[in-house]
Amino acid sequence: MLKWHQGIGLGLFALQVATTAVGQLNYSDKYGSSAPRTAKYEATHAALAFTNLGVFAVNGTLALLAPTPKNKVKHGFDRVSLHKLGMALATAGMLAQGATGIYTNSREGYLNQEKWAKTHLAIGYATFAAMSVAVGALVF
């Protein structure tokens, strides 16, 4: 299970990088100064975002269902603890991302859509940062 979790986790991190990058492109296309408003990143960002949420849920489930090693000695706050903390924060971020993303999309044509989009973008970067710390704790 650990090998599967690690492999899916590295793929998930790459997916998170892509989702964040395309999300920024989507935001800049729609709300940036002199934005062209082409909507060419909307479908790609939506597909990446929903795939990201699904893979995150699968990998999180794998982690939660993994058996605890017998005779495991706890040595205080270690790299695994940092990974768990980072992923707990990323989980909160993913849930908030899903909610704000769907709500922002529903605000099309309303004056407050840009405010919600900016909130969604900020949560996206915070989620990416939490996941980066979590992955970095075990990879480096």
Coordinates of C-alpha atoms in Angstrom, one line a residue:
M1 CA 0.0 0.0 0.0
L2 CA 2.9 2.4 0.8
K3 CA 4.3 2.0 -2.7
W4 CA 0.9 2.7 -4.3
H5 CA 0.4 5.7 -2.0
Q6 CA 3.9 7.1 -2.9
G7 CA 3.5 6.6 -6.6
I8 CA 0.0 8.1 -6.7
G9 CA 1.2 10.9 -4.4
L10 CA 4.0 11.9 -6.8
G11 CA 1.5 11.9 -9.7
L12 CA -0.9 13.9 -7.6
F13 CA 1.7 16.5 -6.9
A14 CA 2.4 16.9 -10.7
L15 CA -1.4 17.2 -11.2
Q16 CA -1.5 19.8 -8.5
V17 CA 1.3 21.8 -10.2
A18 CA -0.6 21.6 -13.5
T19 CA -3.9 22.6 -12.0
T20 CA -2.4 25.6 -10.2
A21 CA -0.6 26.8 -13.3
V22 CA -3.6 26.5 -15.6
G23 CA -5.8 28.0 -12.8
Q24 CA -3.5 31.1 -12.8
L25 CA -3.7 31.2 -16.6
N26 CA -7.5 31.0 -16.4
Y27 CA -7.7 33.8 -13.8
S28 CA -5.3 36.0 -15.8
D29 CA -7.3 35.4 -19.0
K30 CA -10.5 36.5 -17.4
Y31 CA -9.6 39.1 -14.8
G32 CA -6.0 40.3 -15.6
S33 CA -5.3 43.8 -16.7
S34 CA -6.3 44.1 -20.3
A35 CA -7.4 40.4 -20.1
P36 CA -8.3 38.9 -23.5
R37 CA -11.2 37.0 -22.0
T38 CA -10.9 34.1 -24.4
A39 CA -12.0 31.3 -21.9
K40 CA -9.5 29.0 -23.5
Y41 CA -8.3 27.7 -20.1
E42 CA -11.7 27.1 -18.5
A43 CA -12.4 23.6 -19.7
T44 CA -8.8 22.5 -19.1
H45 CA -8.7 23.9 -15.6
A46 CA -12.1 22.3 -14.7
A47 CA -10.9 18.9 -16.0
L48 CA -7.6 19.2 -14.1
A49 CA -9.4 20.4 -10.9
F50 CA -12.0 17.5 -10.8
T51 CA -9.3 15.0 -11.7
N52 CA -7.1 16.4 -8.9
L53 CA -9.9 16.2 -6.4
G54 CA -10.6 12.6 -7.3
V55 CA -7.0 11.4 -7.2
F56 CA -6.5 13.3 -3.9
A57 CA -9.5 11.4 -2.4
V58 CA -8.2 8.0 -3.7
N59 CA -4.7 8.6 -2.3
G60 CA -6.0 10.0 1.0
T61 CA -8.2 6.9 1.3
L62 CA -5.2 4.7 0.7
A63 CA -3.3 6.5 3.4
L64 CA -6.1 6.3 5.9
L65 CA -6.7 2.5 5.3
A66 CA -3.0 1.6 5.5
P67 CA -2.2 -0.6 8.4
T68 CA -0.1 0.8 11.2
P69 CA 3.3 -1.0 11.6
K70 CA 3.6 -3.1 14.7
N71 CA 6.1 -2.0 17.3
K72 CA 6.3 1.4 15.8
V73 CA 8.3 3.8 18.0
K74 CA 7.2 7.4 18.0
H75 CA 10.0 9.9 18.1
G76 CA 8.1 13.2 18.5
F77 CA 7.5 15.5 15.5
D78 CA 9.3 14.0 12.5
R79 CA 9.2 14.1 8.7
V80 CA 6.1 11.9 8.6
S81 CA 4.3 14.1 11.1
L82 CA 5.1 17.1 8.9
H83 CA 3.8 15.2 5.9
K84 CA 0.6 14.4 7.7
L85 CA 0.2 18.0 8.9
G86 CA 0.8 19.4 5.4
M87 CA -1.7 16.9 3.9
A88 CA -4.3 17.7 6.5
L89 CA -4.0 21.4 5.5
A90 CA -4.1 20.4 1.8
T91 CA -7.3 18.4 2.5
A92 CA -8.9 21.5 4.0
G93 CA -7.6 23.5 1.0
M94 CA -9.0 20.9 -1.5
L95 CA -12.4 21.0 0.1
A96 CA -12.4 24.8 0.1
Q97 CA -11.1 24.8 -3.5
G98 CA -13.9 22.6 -4.7
A99 CA -16.6 24.7 -3.0
T100 CA -15.2 28.1 -4.0
G101 CA -14.5 27.0 -7.5
I102 CA -18.0 25.7 -8.1
Y103 CA -19.5 28.8 -6.4
T104 CA -17.3 31.2 -8.4
N105 CA -18.4 29.5 -11.6
S106 CA -22.0 29.9 -10.6
R107 CA -21.4 33.7 -10.2
E108 CA -20.9 34.2 -14.0
G109 CA -22.4 37.6 -14.9
Y110 CA -22.5 38.9 -11.3
L111 CA -20.3 41.8 -10.1
N112 CA -18.8 39.8 -7.2
Q113 CA -17.5 36.9 -9.3
E114 CA -14.0 38.4 -9.5
K115 CA -13.8 38.6 -5.7
W116 CA -14.7 34.9 -5.4
A117 CA -12.3 34.1 -8.2
K118 CA -9.5 35.9 -6.3
T119 CA -10.4 33.9 -3.1
H120 CA -10.4 30.7 -5.1
L121 CA -7.0 31.6 -6.5
A122 CA -5.5 32.4 -3.1
I123 CA -6.8 29.2 -1.6
G124 CA -5.3 27.3 -4.6
Y125 CA -1.8 28.7 -3.9
A126 CA -2.2 28.0 -0.1
T127 CA -3.2 24.4 -1.0
F128 CA -0.2 24.1 -3.3
A129 CA 2.1 25.4 -0.6
A130 CA 0.8 22.9 2.0
M131 CA 1.1 20.0 -0.5
S132 CA 4.6 21.2 -1.4
V133 CA 5.7 21.1 2.2
A134 CA 4.1 17.7 2.7
V135 CA 5.8 16.1 -0.3
G136 CA 9.1 17.9 0.4
A137 CA 9.1 16.5 3.9
L138 CA 9.4 13.0 2.6
V139 CA 11.2 13.5 -0.7
F140 CA 14.0 15.7 0.4

